[in-house]
mmCIF file of C-alpha atoms in Angstrom:
data_model
loop_
_atom_site.group_PDB
_atom_site.id
_atom_site.type_symbol
_atom_site.label_atom_id
_atom_site.label_comp_id
_atom_site.label_asym_id
_atom_site.label_seq_id
_atom_site.Cartn_x
_atom_site.Cartn_y
_atom_site.Cartn_z
ATOM 1 C CA UNK M 1 -21.245 -7.939 -2.924
ATOM 2 C CA UNK M 2 -21.041 -4.674 -0.987
ATOM 3 C CA UNK M 3 -17.599 -3.149 -0.524
ATOM 4 C CA UNK M 4 -16.261 0.060 0.970
ATOM 5 C CA UNK M 5 -13.234 1.131 -1.068
ATOM 6 C CA UNK M 6 -11.418 4.391 -0.376
ATOM 7 C CA UNK M 7 -14.391 5.572 1.651
ATOM 8 C CA UNK M 8 -16.988 4.946 -1.079
ATOM 9 C CA UNK M 9 -19.604 2.224 -1.053
ATOM 10 C CA UNK M 10 -19.264 0.022 -4.115
ATOM 11 C CA UNK M 11 -21.314 -2.927 -5.298
ATOM 12 C CA UNK M 12 -19.663 -5.601 -7.423
ATOM 13 C CA UNK M 13 -21.061 -8.757 -8.938
ATOM 14 C CA UNK M 14 -18.215 -11.226 -8.707
ATOM 15 C CA UNK M 15 -17.584 -14.729 -7.454
ATOM 16 C CA UNK M 16 -16.876 -14.432 -3.694
ATOM 17 C CA UNK M 17 -13.615 -16.353 -4.162
ATOM 18 C CA UNK M 18 -12.234 -13.819 -6.649
ATOM 19 C CA UNK M 19 -9.006 -12.302 -5.307
ATOM 20 C CA UNK M 20 -9.465 -8.729 -4.103
ATOM 21 C CA UNK M 21 -6.687 -7.628 -6.465
ATOM 22 C CA UNK M 22 -8.720 -8.513 -9.541
ATOM 23 C CA UNK M 23 -11.890 -6.934 -8.163
ATOM 24 C CA UNK M 24 -9.983 -3.696 -7.555
ATOM 25 C CA UNK M 25 -8.256 -3.691 -10.936
ATOM 26 C CA UNK M 26 -10.880 -5.215 -13.235
ATOM 27 C CA UNK M 27 -14.256 -4.486 -11.648
ATOM 28 C CA UNK M 28 -13.448 -1.109 -10.057
ATOM 29 C CA UNK M 29 -10.699 0.152 -12.443
ATOM 30 C CA UNK M 30 -8.352 0.958 -9.555
ATOM 31 C CA UNK M 31 -5.131 -0.034 -11.284
ATOM 32 C CA UNK M 32 -2.651 1.456 -8.811
ATOM 33 C CA UNK M 33 -2.566 -1.876 -6.993
ATOM 34 C CA UNK M 34 -0.203 -4.094 -8.966
ATOM 35 C CA UNK M 35 0.030 -7.803 -9.705
ATOM 36 C CA UNK M 36 3.492 -9.091 -8.958
ATOM 37 C CA UNK M 37 3.724 -12.748 -8.040
ATOM 38 C CA UNK M 38 0.231 -14.010 -7.261
ATOM 39 C CA UNK M 39 1.387 -15.894 -4.152
ATOM 40 C CA UNK M 40 1.647 -13.055 -1.567
ATOM 41 C CA UNK M 41 5.439 -13.073 -1.661
ATOM 42 C CA UNK M 42 6.340 -9.739 -3.274
ATOM 43 C CA UNK M 43 3.851 -7.235 -1.833
ATOM 44 C CA UNK M 44 3.161 -5.271 -5.030
ATOM 45 C CA UNK M 45 -0.543 -5.923 -4.412
ATOM 46 C CA UNK M 46 -0.593 -4.640 -0.813
ATOM 47 C CA UNK M 47 -3.667 -2.660 0.239
ATOM 48 C CA UNK M 48 -5.052 -1.836 3.666
ATOM 49 C CA UNK M 49 -8.121 -3.613 5.007
ATOM 50 C CA UNK M 50 -9.402 -2.105 8.247
ATOM 51 C CA UNK M 51 -5.987 -0.472 8.592
ATOM 52 C CA UNK M 52 -3.971 -3.686 8.194
ATOM 53 C CA UNK M 53 -1.600 -4.359 5.299
ATOM 54 C CA UNK M 54 -3.072 -7.188 3.221
ATOM 55 C CA UNK M 55 -1.784 -8.954 0.123
ATOM 56 C CA UNK M 56 -4.766 -8.599 -2.186
ATOM 57 C CA UNK M 57 -3.629 -11.247 -4.681
ATOM 58 C CA UNK M 58 -4.517 -14.044 -2.236
ATOM 59 C CA UNK M 59 -7.374 -12.399 -0.329
ATOM 60 C CA UNK M 60 -10.828 -13.521 -1.475
ATOM 61 C CA UNK M 61 -13.116 -10.531 -1.915
ATOM 62 C CA UNK M 62 -15.642 -12.169 0.421
ATOM 63 C CA UNK M 63 -13.193 -11.685 3.318
ATOM 64 C CA UNK M 64 -13.292 -7.885 2.952
ATOM 65 C CA UNK M 65 -17.044 -7.413 2.435
ATOM 66 C CA UNK M 66 -18.172 -4.593 4.700
ATOM 67 C CA UNK M 67 -14.628 -3.744 5.848
ATOM 68 C CA UNK M 68 -12.901 -0.530 4.779
ATOM 69 C CA UNK M 69 -10.420 -1.156 1.961
ATOM 70 C CA UNK M 70 -7.849 1.484 1.093
ATOM 71 C CA UNK M 71 -5.808 1.420 -2.102
ATOM 72 C CA UNK M 72 -3.034 3.729 -3.213
ATOM 73 C CA UNK M 73 -5.688 5.842 -4.961
ATOM 74 C CA UNK M 74 -7.202 6.581 -1.543
ATOM 75 C CA UNK M 75 -3.990 7.359 0.345
ATOM 76 C CA UNK M 76 -3.854 11.055 -0.540
ATOM 77 C CA UNK M 77 -6.420 13.342 1.062
ATOM 78 C CA UNK M 78 -8.102 15.012 -1.884
ATOM 79 C CA UNK M 79 -5.347 16.848 -3.710
ATOM 80 C CA UNK M 80 -2.959 16.764 -0.750
ATOM 81 C CA UNK M 81 -0.341 14.022 -0.717
ATOM 82 C CA UNK M 82 -0.121 11.736 2.295
ATOM 83 C CA UNK M 83 3.001 12.462 4.349
ATOM 84 C CA UNK M 84 4.465 9.150 3.174
ATOM 85 C CA UNK M 85 3.946 10.051 -0.473
ATOM 86 C CA UNK M 86 5.719 13.361 0.098
ATOM 87 C CA UNK M 87 8.545 11.638 1.967
ATOM 88 C CA UNK M 88 8.849 9.136 -0.914
ATOM 89 C CA UNK M 89 9.334 12.082 -3.287
ATOM 90 C CA UNK M 90 11.706 13.930 -0.962
ATOM 91 C CA UNK M 91 13.888 10.831 -0.510
ATOM 92 C CA UNK M 92 13.677 9.920 -4.217
ATOM 93 C CA UNK M 93 12.566 6.392 -3.350
ATOM 94 C CA UNK M 94 11.076 5.155 -6.631
ATOM 95 C CA UNK M 95 13.192 3.955 -9.487
ATOM 96 C CA UNK M 96 11.028 1.763 -11.703
ATOM 97 C CA UNK M 97 8.082 2.399 -9.364
ATOM 98 C CA UNK M 98 6.310 -0.920 -9.841
ATOM 99 C CA UNK M 99 6.416 -1.960 -6.178
ATOM 100 C CA UNK M 100 5.858 1.501 -4.762
ATOM 101 C CA UNK M 101 2.088 1.482 -4.262
ATOM 102 C CA UNK M 102 2.354 -1.711 -2.218
ATOM 103 C CA UNK M 103 5.331 -0.328 -0.305
ATOM 104 C CA UNK M 104 3.430 2.858 0.520
ATOM 105 C CA UNK M 105 0.388 0.941 1.737
ATOM 106 C CA UNK M 106 2.543 -1.299 3.953
ATOM 107 C CA UNK M 107 4.349 1.768 5.304
ATOM 108 C CA UNK M 108 1.028 3.508 6.041
ATOM 109 C CA UNK M 109 -0.143 0.469 8.013
ATOM 110 C CA UNK M 110 3.164 0.475 9.913
ATOM 111 C CA UNK M 111 2.913 4.164 10.863
ATOM 112 C CA UNK M 112 -0.687 3.739 11.990
ATOM 113 C CA UNK M 113 0.419 0.965 14.343
ATOM 114 C CA UNK M 114 3.858 2.345 15.254
ATOM 115 C CA UNK M 115 4.008 6.135 14.792
ATOM 116 C CA UNK M 116 7.744 6.367 15.590
ATOM 117 C CA UNK M 117 9.219 3.136 14.236
ATOM 118 C CA UNK M 118 12.786 2.017 14.779
ATOM 119 C CA UNK M 119 14.874 0.530 11.979
ATOM 120 C CA UNK M 120 13.988 -2.904 13.379
ATOM 121 C CA UNK M 121 10.261 -2.050 13.281
ATOM 122 C CA UNK M 122 10.590 -0.958 9.660
ATOM 123 C CA UNK M 123 12.567 -4.040 8.678
ATOM 124 C CA UNK M 124 9.986 -6.319 10.309
ATOM 125 C CA UNK M 125 6.983 -4.591 8.728
ATOM 126 C CA UNK M 126 8.334 -3.899 5.254
ATOM 127 C CA UNK M 127 8.440 -7.364 3.718
ATOM 128 C CA UNK M 128 7.682 -6.060 0.223
ATOM 129 C CA UNK M 129 10.248 -6.813 -2.451
ATOM 130 C CA UNK M 130 11.900 -4.112 -4.550
ATOM 131 C CA UNK M 131 13.939 -5.304 -7.509
ATOM 132 C CA UNK M 132 15.603 -1.887 -7.729
ATOM 133 C CA UNK M 133 16.897 -2.243 -4.157
ATOM 134 C CA UNK M 134 15.664 1.062 -2.732
ATOM 135 C CA UNK M 135 15.309 -0.334 0.795
ATOM 136 C CA UNK M 136 17.575 2.277 2.424
ATOM 137 C CA UNK M 137 15.594 5.073 0.766
ATOM 138 C CA UNK M 138 12.344 3.448 1.913
ATOM 139 C CA UNK M 139 13.641 3.379 5.481
ATOM 140 C CA UNK M 140 14.694 7.051 5.301
ATOM 141 C CA UNK M 141 11.311 8.026 3.848
ATOM 142 C CA UNK M 142 9.429 6.211 6.615
ATOM 143 C CA UNK M 143 11.548 7.942 9.269
ATOM 144 C CA UNK M 144 10.951 11.286 7.523
ATOM 145 C CA UNK M 145 7.189 10.735 7.438
ATOM 146 C CA UNK M 146 7.202 9.656 11.091
ATOM 147 C CA UNK M 147 9.010 12.874 11.984
ATOM 148 C CA UNK M 148 6.356 14.962 10.269
ATOM 149 C CA UNK M 149 7.156 14.528 6.589
ATOM 150 C CA UNK M 150 7.966 17.265 4.136
ATOM 151 C CA UNK M 151 11.274 18.694 3.174
ATOM 152 C CA UNK M 152 13.744 19.533 5.946
#
């Protein structure tokens, strides 16, 4: 199966029903995308497919064939952090960090669709679960990134 992951063409030999999560982690060694629940409830596995936030644990790889897939490994531009990644650092969002790659990918999809989101926009788009409860920091980081990112 032909895939485009983080801008690179990749060929994988897997069953078409294999969840995208396991293709990314096991076949392509992109382990930044995490397994959380396996039923699309927690969002730890969120990646972007054609710019949309997608729960990769329940998405068959056949659905994404030929579509651009972006993982957390592809969010930064070369050695330069994405504005969301910098805002995450500036706002000290992560605690345990397990959910953060999925949170960042969902936030990136949100900002692509809604460049200046309101709190309500953020609350509606960010359905990822964080056991550490950093939701207020996530909201501040998204607002910071929308305003241009970086330290004040």
